[in-house]
Amino acid sequence: MNAPARFFGEIQPLRYEGPESRNLYAYRWYDKDRMVLGKRMEDHLRFAIAYWHSFTWPGGDPFGGETFLRPWMHGGDEMALARAKADVAFDLFRILDVPFFCFHDRDIAPEGKSLKESNANVRAIADVFTKKMETEKVRLLWGTANLFSNRRFMAGAATNPDPDVFAYAAGQVKHVLELTHELGGQNYVLWGGREGYETLLNTDLKRELDQMGRFLNLVVEHKHRIGFKGTILIEPKPQEPTKHQYDFDVGTVYGLLCRAGLQDEVKVNIEANHATLAGHSFEHEIAMAAALGIFGSIDMNKGDAQSGWDTDQFPTNIEDTALAIYEIIKAGGFTTGGMNFDAKIRRQSLDPEDLLLAHSGAMDLCARALLVAAKMVEDGARQRAVDERYAGWNGPEARAMLSDESSLADIAARVEAEGLDPQPRSGRQERLENLVASYF
Ligand code: XLS
Ligand code: NI
Ligand code: NI
């Protein structure tokens, strides 16, 4: 395996051609320099490609193995293959003109016989990245450690009953956090892959929560020690792999953070498919994180409406995407975060073009959704309707109720004295749905 250009053949970097273009190898909406609400489109969206789904996953499912047969996964020295994989990855980054990528340690380099050897392998490929990034525009959005694939993590990483597994996980995270820092990464992600349990019959739940809180504190402390200025992010997920994940959703993660005293130190990376598996909408999770002051980044994808697992599909729904992006804009947009396509092509999508078009289509969808969301913001009718609904809270008595100027007894007395008799008002949901539809 050599010459990464061969994998994508003669495909040239994609350019913006506009909505009328019929060229599948061009962007119809993603016009990176276009100014939207005072910011370049590229800076709003901050797209990233996920190394694991695109270059490491071989196309298996629970009933069948590998379908993709990627040349960099077969034959030859494992480190040489890892280098070849990096060539293909950077080639895709360049063809798509994305500003960021993300990886787990195990995506980029083979596991060795010891943690030391594994870390050395990861370091060697990180050095390849550093070299490539000298001439390529792509930057690292986030790095993360895979604390779930190896059988040693079957009962969790930080929450494992075996303290040696906790220690091993710490060794892995320390290494990837430092590499992320050296590579100029903007965030470090902790997805609690197996931080949860299957049955209380063998689980000390409180002890596991304590272990998790301690682990997070160790990570944050090390971040400061090495001077990493990026954001530490936790990625909530309600189930799969474990039945009861401790990081169920944004609200649950916030509780964990408060319990560990880290609510000002750690933010969340919200994944669309994880939100829907938790019984929420994606925009709900974003709005919740923003309200709690922990919105960080997103993993963009979508689930399958009929199945109850994490199908990690590329997004195709304009309305869902626009509503989510509207919440991101309302939250002030991304700072260190971005939009990582934690999405995989279907296992029958064998061709190099399938991988490329999955990303370009999703980028176009998000760009188009950004324009719709921007229209919603600029027009302001949606926000005005919400402001009007809460306008009563601007009055002096209402404000007093929210401050410590009034007690429960004062409030009760006023209801009697003024003979308050609140009259219900319409929530106008359908009217607002029609309004939103008018922006598409
Ligand atoms: C799995 C997660 C994972 C994280 C990174 O469901 O989405 O891919 O994003 O560990
Ligand atoms: Ni994810
Ligand atoms: Ni997922």
Short mmCIF file of C-alpha atoms and ligand atoms in Angstrom, two decimals:
data_model
loop_
_atom_site.label_atom_id
_atom_site.label_comp_id
_atom_site.label_asym_id
_atom_site.label_seq_id
_atom_site.Cartn_x
_atom_site.Cartn_y
_atom_site.Cartn_z
CA MET A 1 0.00 0.00 0.00
CA ASN A 2 1.44 3.33 -0.96
CA ALA A 3 0.49 6.60 -2.59
CA PRO A 4 -2.64 7.69 -0.73
CA ALA A 5 -3.86 9.51 -3.82
CA ARG A 6 -4.50 6.09 -5.33
CA PHE A 7 -7.22 5.29 -2.83
CA PHE A 8 -9.30 8.26 -3.92
CA GLY A 9 -8.11 8.00 -7.52
CA GLU A 10 -8.10 11.23 -9.45
CA ILE A 11 -10.63 13.05 -7.26
CA GLN A 12 -9.63 16.67 -6.88
CA PRO A 13 -10.31 18.80 -3.78
CA LEU A 14 -13.98 19.75 -3.66
CA ARG A 15 -14.91 23.35 -4.38
CA TYR A 16 -18.06 25.36 -3.83
CA GLU A 17 -20.14 25.58 -7.00
CA GLY A 18 -23.53 26.73 -5.64
CA PRO A 19 -26.98 25.16 -5.26
CA GLU A 20 -27.53 24.85 -9.01
CA SER A 21 -24.52 22.63 -9.54
CA ARG A 22 -25.17 19.01 -10.50
CA ASN A 23 -21.56 18.07 -9.85
CA LEU A 24 -21.54 15.52 -7.03
CA TYR A 25 -17.88 16.28 -6.36
CA ALA A 26 -18.54 19.90 -5.46
CA TYR A 27 -20.19 21.72 -2.58
CA ARG A 28 -23.58 23.18 -3.25
CA TRP A 29 -24.00 24.94 0.09
CA TYR A 30 -20.69 24.76 1.91
CA ASP A 31 -19.06 28.02 0.87
CA LYS A 32 -16.42 28.27 3.58
CA ASP A 33 -15.64 31.99 3.23
CA ARG A 34 -19.24 33.14 3.04
CA MET A 35 -20.07 35.43 5.93
CA VAL A 36 -23.02 34.30 8.03
CA LEU A 37 -24.03 36.39 11.05
CA GLY A 38 -20.65 38.11 10.94
CA LYS A 39 -18.54 34.94 10.85
CA ARG A 40 -17.10 32.76 8.07
CA MET A 41 -19.06 29.59 7.44
CA GLU A 42 -15.98 27.48 8.11
CA ASP A 43 -15.57 29.15 11.51
CA HIS A 44 -19.19 28.57 12.42
CA LEU A 45 -19.22 24.91 11.52
CA ARG A 46 -15.68 23.80 12.40
CA PHE A 47 -16.07 20.41 10.71
CA ALA A 48 -13.98 17.46 11.82
CA ILE A 49 -13.52 13.96 10.44
CA ALA A 50 -13.48 11.00 12.85
CA TYR A 51 -10.52 8.70 12.28
CA TRP A 52 -12.22 5.64 13.76
CA HIS A 53 -15.30 5.30 11.57
CA SER A 54 -13.62 6.41 8.38
CA PHE A 55 -10.25 4.70 8.48
CA THR A 56 -10.26 2.07 11.25
CA TRP A 57 -13.69 0.45 11.23
CA PRO A 58 -13.62 -2.53 8.82
CA GLY A 59 -17.36 -2.67 8.07
CA GLY A 60 -18.47 -5.44 10.41
CA ASP A 61 -21.80 -5.93 12.15
CA PRO A 62 -22.89 -8.47 14.81
CA PHE A 63 -23.62 -11.03 12.08
CA GLY A 64 -20.74 -10.55 9.74
CA GLY A 65 -17.18 -9.35 9.67
CA GLU A 66 -15.17 -7.06 7.54
CA THR A 67 -16.59 -5.88 4.25
CA PHE A 68 -14.33 -2.97 3.35
CA LEU A 69 -11.00 -4.79 2.90
CA ARG A 70 -9.09 -1.52 3.02
CA PRO A 71 -5.57 -1.89 1.69
CA TRP A 72 -4.11 -0.27 4.83
CA MET A 73 -5.68 -2.94 7.02
CA HIS A 74 -4.04 -5.94 5.41
CA GLY A 75 -0.65 -7.51 5.02
CA GLY A 76 2.68 -6.18 6.08
CA ASP A 77 4.11 -4.51 9.11
CA GLU A 78 1.47 -3.00 11.35
CA MET A 79 3.26 0.28 11.84
CA ALA A 80 3.80 0.60 8.09
CA LEU A 81 0.07 0.06 7.62
CA ALA A 82 -0.65 2.70 10.26
CA ARG A 83 1.49 5.15 8.29
CA ALA A 84 -0.32 4.25 5.08
CA LYS A 85 -3.62 4.83 6.88
CA ALA A 86 -2.44 8.27 7.96
CA ASP A 87 -1.63 9.06 4.33
CA VAL A 88 -5.15 8.15 3.24
CA ALA A 89 -6.67 10.08 6.14
CA PHE A 90 -4.79 13.27 5.37
CA ASP A 91 -5.64 12.85 1.73
CA LEU A 92 -9.35 12.82 2.59
CA PHE A 93 -8.92 15.84 4.87
CA ARG A 94 -7.35 17.71 1.96
CA ILE A 95 -9.88 16.62 -0.68
CA LEU A 96 -12.76 17.68 1.58
CA ASP A 97 -10.96 20.79 2.81
CA VAL A 98 -12.01 20.18 6.41
CA PRO A 99 -10.34 22.20 9.14
CA PHE A 100 -10.21 19.43 11.80
CA PHE A 101 -9.94 15.74 12.60
CA CYS A 102 -10.32 13.62 15.76
CA PHE A 103 -8.82 10.30 16.86
CA HIS A 104 -8.53 7.67 19.60
CA ASP A 105 -5.07 6.31 20.37
CA ARG A 106 -6.10 2.86 19.13
CA ASP A 107 -7.40 4.22 15.80
CA ILE A 108 -4.08 5.54 14.70
CA ALA A 109 -1.61 2.90 15.83
CA PRO A 110 -1.59 -0.80 16.75
CA GLU A 111 -1.67 -1.89 20.37
CA GLY A 112 1.67 -3.26 21.57
CA LYS A 113 2.52 -5.93 24.13
CA SER A 114 2.59 -3.42 26.99
CA LEU A 115 1.24 0.06 27.62
CA LYS A 116 4.74 1.37 27.07
CA GLU A 117 4.95 -0.25 23.66
CA SER A 118 1.41 0.89 22.72
CA ASN A 119 2.20 4.44 23.76
CA ALA A 120 5.38 4.38 21.68
CA ASN A 121 3.38 3.28 18.64
CA VAL A 122 0.88 6.08 19.18
CA ARG A 123 3.70 8.57 19.62
CA ALA A 124 5.30 7.46 16.34
CA ILE A 125 2.11 8.12 14.38
CA ALA A 126 1.52 11.40 16.24
CA ASP A 127 4.93 12.41 14.94
CA VAL A 128 3.72 11.57 11.43
CA PHE A 129 0.73 13.86 12.06
CA THR A 130 2.97 16.65 13.29
CA LYS A 131 5.04 16.43 10.12
CA LYS A 132 1.98 16.40 7.89
CA MET A 133 0.39 19.32 9.73
CA GLU A 134 3.40 21.45 8.85
CA THR A 135 2.13 21.57 5.29
CA GLU A 136 -1.56 20.70 5.63
CA LYS A 137 -4.25 23.05 6.89
CA VAL A 138 -6.07 20.43 8.98
CA ARG A 139 -5.84 20.76 12.79
CA LEU A 140 -6.72 18.48 15.66
CA LEU A 141 -10.15 19.15 17.15
CA TRP A 142 -9.73 16.51 19.84
CA GLY A 143 -7.89 13.42 20.87
CA THR A 144 -9.17 10.66 23.11
CA ALA A 145 -8.10 7.34 24.57
CA ASN A 146 -9.92 4.16 23.67
CA LEU A 147 -10.83 2.75 27.10
CA PHE A 148 -13.43 0.28 25.87
CA SER A 149 -12.25 -2.07 23.08
CA ASN A 150 -9.66 -4.18 24.85
CA ARG A 151 -11.08 -6.97 27.04
CA ARG A 152 -9.28 -5.52 30.06
CA PHE A 153 -11.93 -2.77 30.00
CA MET A 154 -14.94 -5.08 29.86
CA ALA A 155 -16.02 -4.00 33.38
CA GLY A 156 -15.15 -0.35 32.85
CA ALA A 157 -12.06 1.83 32.93
CA ALA A 158 -12.23 4.36 35.79
CA THR A 159 -15.18 2.45 37.26
CA ASN A 160 -13.56 -0.99 37.09
CA PRO A 161 -13.61 -3.15 40.24
CA ASP A 162 -9.90 -3.82 39.60
CA PRO A 163 -7.69 -0.86 40.62
CA ASP A 164 -5.03 -1.95 38.12
CA VAL A 165 -7.45 -1.25 35.29
CA PHE A 166 -8.08 2.22 36.72
CA ALA A 167 -4.30 2.72 36.76
CA TYR A 168 -3.91 1.39 33.20
CA ALA A 169 -6.62 3.76 31.97
CA ALA A 170 -4.87 6.64 33.74
CA GLY A 171 -1.65 5.71 31.94
CA GLN A 172 -3.41 5.76 28.59
CA VAL A 173 -5.21 9.06 29.20
CA LYS A 174 -2.05 10.78 30.42
CA HIS A 175 -0.29 9.84 27.21
CA VAL A 176 -3.06 10.88 24.81
CA LEU A 177 -3.76 14.09 26.73
CA GLU A 178 -0.11 15.06 26.40
CA LEU A 179 -0.03 14.16 22.72
CA THR A 180 -3.24 16.10 22.12
CA HIS A 181 -1.58 19.08 23.76
CA GLU A 182 1.58 18.71 21.65
CA LEU A 183 -0.44 18.39 18.46
CA GLY A 184 -2.22 21.65 19.26
CA GLY A 185 -5.52 19.86 19.91
CA GLN A 186 -8.37 22.12 20.94
CA ASN A 187 -10.12 19.69 23.27
CA TYR A 188 -9.66 16.35 24.96
CA VAL A 189 -12.67 14.01 25.03
CA LEU A 190 -13.64 11.36 27.55
CA TRP A 191 -16.37 9.09 26.31
CA GLY A 192 -17.17 6.75 29.18
CA GLY A 193 -17.34 3.75 26.88
CA ARG A 194 -17.88 1.18 29.59
CA GLU A 195 -18.36 3.44 32.61
CA GLY A 196 -21.59 1.86 33.74
CA TYR A 197 -22.78 -1.57 34.77
CA GLU A 198 -24.83 -4.57 33.71
CA THR A 199 -26.28 -5.76 37.03
CA LEU A 200 -26.36 -4.57 40.63
CA LEU A 201 -25.77 -8.20 41.63
CA ASN A 202 -22.05 -7.61 41.18
CA THR A 203 -21.78 -3.83 41.35
CA ASP A 204 -20.99 -1.31 44.07
CA LEU A 205 -22.58 1.69 42.39
CA LYS A 206 -21.49 4.35 44.85
CA ARG A 207 -17.90 3.18 44.84
CA GLU A 208 -17.87 3.31 41.03
CA LEU A 209 -19.23 6.86 41.02
CA ASP A 210 -16.51 7.88 43.46
CA GLN A 211 -13.86 6.28 41.26
CA MET A 212 -15.18 8.13 38.24
CA GLY A 213 -15.13 11.46 40.06
CA ARG A 214 -11.57 10.84 41.20
CA PHE A 215 -10.45 9.89 37.70
CA LEU A 216 -11.92 13.08 36.25
CA ASN A 217 -10.16 15.14 38.87
CA LEU A 218 -6.86 13.44 38.01
CA VAL A 219 -7.34 14.29 34.34
CA VAL A 220 -8.20 17.92 35.04
CA GLU A 221 -5.28 18.27 37.40
CA HIS A 222 -2.91 16.89 34.76
CA LYS A 223 -4.35 19.19 32.13
CA HIS A 224 -3.37 22.17 34.26
CA ARG A 225 -0.02 20.67 35.16
CA ILE A 226 1.01 20.40 31.50
CA GLY A 227 -0.52 23.73 30.56
CA PHE A 228 -3.09 22.36 28.14
CA LYS A 229 -5.43 25.23 27.34
CA GLY A 230 -8.03 23.16 25.51
CA THR A 231 -11.32 21.97 26.97
CA ILE A 232 -11.90 18.63 28.67
CA LEU A 233 -15.15 17.21 27.35
CA ILE A 234 -17.34 14.32 28.48
CA GLU A 235 -19.53 12.70 25.86
CA PRO A 236 -22.85 11.53 27.33
CA LYS A 237 -24.47 8.30 26.14
CA PRO A 238 -27.41 6.50 27.76
CA GLN A 239 -26.68 2.85 27.04
CA GLU A 240 -24.64 0.62 24.76
CA PRO A 241 -22.24 -0.78 25.62
CA THR A 242 -23.37 -1.03 29.25
CA LYS A 243 -27.01 -1.26 30.26
CA HIS A 244 -26.75 1.60 32.77
CA GLN A 245 -24.24 4.22 31.67
CA TYR A 246 -23.24 6.70 34.39
CA ASP A 247 -22.97 9.46 31.76
CA PHE A 248 -26.57 8.97 30.55
CA ASP A 249 -27.27 12.45 29.18
CA VAL A 250 -26.24 16.09 29.64
CA GLY A 251 -28.22 16.53 32.84
CA THR A 252 -26.75 13.39 34.38
CA VAL A 253 -23.23 14.41 33.42
CA TYR A 254 -23.80 17.79 35.02
CA GLY A 255 -24.75 16.01 38.25
CA LEU A 256 -21.56 13.94 38.08
CA LEU A 257 -19.51 17.06 37.49
CA CYS A 258 -21.05 18.90 40.42
CA ARG A 259 -20.46 15.86 42.62
CA ALA A 260 -16.80 15.89 41.58
CA GLY A 261 -16.55 19.70 41.93
CA LEU A 262 -15.74 20.04 38.23
CA GLN A 263 -18.71 21.90 36.79
CA ASP A 264 -16.49 24.83 35.85
CA GLU A 265 -13.70 22.67 34.45
CA VAL A 266 -15.36 20.16 32.16
CA LYS A 267 -17.88 20.59 29.36
CA VAL A 268 -19.81 18.19 27.16
CA ASN A 269 -19.44 16.80 23.68
CA ILE A 270 -23.00 16.08 22.61
CA GLU A 271 -23.70 13.42 20.01
CA ALA A 272 -26.97 13.54 18.07
CA ASN A 273 -27.56 9.79 18.13
CA HIS A 274 -26.76 9.58 21.84
CA ALA A 275 -29.29 12.34 22.52
CA THR A 276 -32.05 10.48 20.72
CA LEU A 277 -31.15 7.19 22.43
CA ALA A 278 -31.59 9.03 25.76
CA GLY A 279 -35.11 9.97 24.70
CA HIS A 280 -34.22 13.57 23.94
CA SER A 281 -33.90 15.61 20.79
CA PHE A 282 -30.43 16.76 19.79
CA GLU A 283 -31.43 20.41 20.20
CA HIS A 284 -32.73 19.70 23.69
CA GLU A 285 -29.34 18.39 24.77
CA ILE A 286 -27.55 21.39 23.27
CA ALA A 287 -29.98 23.82 24.92
CA MET A 288 -29.63 22.00 28.24
CA ALA A 289 -25.83 22.16 28.09
CA ALA A 290 -25.96 25.84 27.19
CA ALA A 291 -28.34 26.53 30.08
CA LEU A 292 -26.00 24.72 32.49
CA GLY A 293 -22.93 26.49 31.10
CA ILE A 294 -21.26 23.29 29.88
CA PHE A 295 -21.79 23.34 26.12
CA GLY A 296 -18.56 22.36 24.39
CA SER A 297 -18.68 20.48 21.13
CA ILE A 298 -20.83 18.12 19.09
CA ASP A 299 -20.61 14.74 17.42
CA MET A 300 -22.77 15.16 14.35
CA ASN A 301 -24.65 12.11 13.09
CA LYS A 302 -28.13 10.65 13.24
CA GLY A 303 -29.74 7.46 14.47
CA ASP A 304 -32.29 5.28 12.81
CA ALA A 305 -35.83 6.09 13.93
CA GLN A 306 -36.77 2.40 14.04
CA SER A 307 -33.82 0.93 15.90
CA GLY A 308 -32.73 1.41 19.46
CA TRP A 309 -28.98 1.49 19.03
CA ASP A 310 -26.24 3.84 17.99
CA THR A 311 -26.28 3.50 14.21
CA ASP A 312 -24.04 6.56 13.77
CA GLN A 313 -25.35 7.51 10.33
CA PHE A 314 -24.42 10.62 8.44
CA PRO A 315 -27.04 13.34 8.99
CA THR A 316 -29.55 13.88 6.20
CA ASN A 317 -32.40 15.69 7.92
CA ILE A 318 -32.37 19.42 7.28
CA GLU A 319 -34.96 20.36 9.90
CA ASP A 320 -33.33 18.48 12.78
CA THR A 321 -29.97 19.90 11.81
CA ALA A 322 -31.18 23.49 11.50
CA LEU A 323 -32.92 23.33 14.88
CA ALA A 324 -29.71 22.03 16.47
CA ILE A 325 -27.54 24.66 14.82
CA TYR A 326 -29.97 27.36 15.93
CA GLU A 327 -29.34 26.30 19.54
CA ILE A 328 -25.58 26.33 18.95
CA ILE A 329 -25.77 29.89 17.61
CA LYS A 330 -27.93 30.87 20.58
CA ALA A 331 -25.31 29.37 22.88
CA GLY A 332 -22.78 31.74 21.32
CA GLY A 333 -21.37 29.28 18.80
CA PHE A 334 -18.34 27.06 19.20
CA THR A 335 -15.25 28.27 21.01
CA THR A 336 -12.84 25.33 21.20
CA GLY A 337 -15.54 22.92 20.04
CA GLY A 338 -16.60 21.91 16.57
CA MET A 339 -18.75 19.57 14.55
CA ASN A 340 -17.19 16.13 14.42
CA PHE A 341 -18.79 13.66 12.04
CA ASP A 342 -18.95 10.70 14.38
CA ALA A 343 -20.66 8.86 11.56
CA LYS A 344 -19.98 5.82 9.48
CA ILE A 345 -20.95 4.75 6.02
CA ARG A 346 -23.08 1.62 5.75
CA ARG A 347 -21.19 -1.65 5.42
CA GLN A 348 -22.23 -2.13 1.80
CA SER A 349 -20.69 1.21 0.87
CA LEU A 350 -17.43 -0.22 -0.33
CA ASP A 351 -16.09 2.40 -2.69
CA PRO A 352 -13.70 5.21 -1.78
CA GLU A 353 -16.26 7.65 -3.21
CA ASP A 354 -18.82 6.44 -0.69
CA LEU A 355 -16.64 7.66 2.16
CA LEU A 356 -15.97 10.94 0.48
CA LEU A 357 -19.54 11.69 -0.59
CA ALA A 358 -20.90 10.76 2.85
CA HIS A 359 -18.84 13.59 4.28
CA SER A 360 -19.36 16.15 1.54
CA GLY A 361 -23.12 15.56 1.61
CA ALA A 362 -23.21 15.97 5.38
CA MET A 363 -21.12 19.12 5.17
CA ASP A 364 -23.50 20.54 2.59
CA LEU A 365 -26.48 19.63 4.74
CA CYS A 366 -24.98 21.39 7.77
CA ALA A 367 -24.05 24.45 5.71
CA ARG A 368 -27.58 24.67 4.38
CA ALA A 369 -28.96 24.18 7.88
CA LEU A 370 -26.70 26.95 9.13
CA LEU A 371 -28.22 29.32 6.56
CA VAL A 372 -31.73 28.38 7.70
CA ALA A 373 -30.76 28.83 11.36
CA ALA A 374 -29.20 32.19 10.54
CA LYS A 375 -32.44 33.28 8.87
CA MET A 376 -34.30 32.33 12.04
CA VAL A 377 -31.90 34.37 14.11
CA GLU A 378 -31.93 37.39 11.81
CA ASP A 379 -35.66 37.45 11.44
CA GLY A 380 -36.05 37.20 15.20
CA ALA A 381 -39.75 36.27 15.17
CA ARG A 382 -39.06 33.00 16.98
CA GLN A 383 -37.13 34.70 19.75
CA ARG A 384 -39.73 37.49 20.02
CA ALA A 385 -42.45 34.91 20.55
CA VAL A 386 -40.46 33.39 23.42
CA ASP A 387 -39.66 36.80 24.90
CA GLU A 388 -43.32 37.76 24.78
CA ARG A 389 -44.32 34.55 26.50
CA TYR A 390 -42.13 35.38 29.46
CA ALA A 391 -42.70 39.15 29.39
CA GLY A 392 -44.61 39.02 32.66
CA TRP A 393 -41.35 38.26 34.42
CA ASN A 394 -40.08 41.75 33.64
CA GLY A 395 -42.48 43.32 36.14
CA PRO A 396 -41.20 44.41 39.58
CA GLU A 397 -43.27 41.92 41.63
CA ALA A 398 -42.23 39.06 39.39
CA ARG A 399 -38.58 40.02 39.65
CA ALA A 400 -38.86 40.28 43.41
CA MET A 401 -40.12 36.69 43.58
CA LEU A 402 -36.88 35.53 41.97
CA SER A 403 -34.64 37.50 44.30
CA ASP A 404 -34.39 37.06 48.03
CA GLU A 405 -36.50 40.18 48.52
CA SER A 406 -39.65 38.11 48.92
CA SER A 407 -40.56 35.06 50.94
CA LEU A 408 -43.09 32.36 50.26
CA ALA A 409 -45.39 34.10 52.79
CA ASP A 410 -45.04 37.50 51.01
CA ILE A 411 -45.91 35.94 47.71
CA ALA A 412 -48.91 34.12 49.14
CA ALA A 413 -50.13 37.34 50.79
CA ARG A 414 -49.93 39.24 47.51
CA VAL A 415 -52.04 36.65 45.71
CA GLU A 416 -54.80 37.21 48.26
CA ALA A 417 -54.42 40.97 48.49
CA GLU A 418 -54.53 41.47 44.72
CA GLY A 419 -56.98 38.64 44.09
CA LEU A 420 -54.68 37.19 41.42
CA ASP A 421 -56.49 34.99 38.93
CA PRO A 422 -54.03 33.95 36.21
CA GLN A 423 -55.60 33.34 32.79
CA PRO A 424 -53.99 30.65 30.58
CA ARG A 425 -52.60 31.81 27.25
CA SER A 426 -51.99 29.76 24.15
CA GLY A 427 -48.54 28.23 23.72
CA ARG A 428 -49.03 28.73 19.95
CA GLN A 429 -46.95 25.70 19.05
CA GLU A 430 -48.46 25.13 15.60
CA ARG A 431 -48.15 28.79 14.71
CA LEU A 432 -44.47 28.58 15.62
CA GLU A 433 -44.05 25.36 13.67
CA ASN A 434 -45.45 27.15 10.63
CA LEU A 435 -43.08 30.04 11.26
CA VAL A 436 -40.10 27.68 11.38
CA ALA A 437 -41.27 25.95 8.20
CA SER A 438 -41.28 29.31 6.45
CA TYR A 439 -37.49 29.58 6.79
CA PHE A 440 -36.71 26.47 4.75
C1 XLS B 1 -19.39 6.01 20.79
C2 XLS B 1 -18.84 7.35 20.88
C3 XLS B 1 -17.38 7.47 20.53
C4 XLS B 1 -16.84 8.77 21.03
C5 XLS B 1 -15.37 8.82 21.16
O1 XLS B 1 -20.58 5.79 20.82
O2 XLS B 1 -19.61 8.20 20.11
O3 XLS B 1 -17.21 7.32 19.16
O4 XLS B 1 -17.25 9.82 20.22
O5 XLS B 1 -14.87 7.87 22.02
NI NI B 2 -19.22 10.17 19.62
NI NI B 3 -22.38 7.20 18.52
#
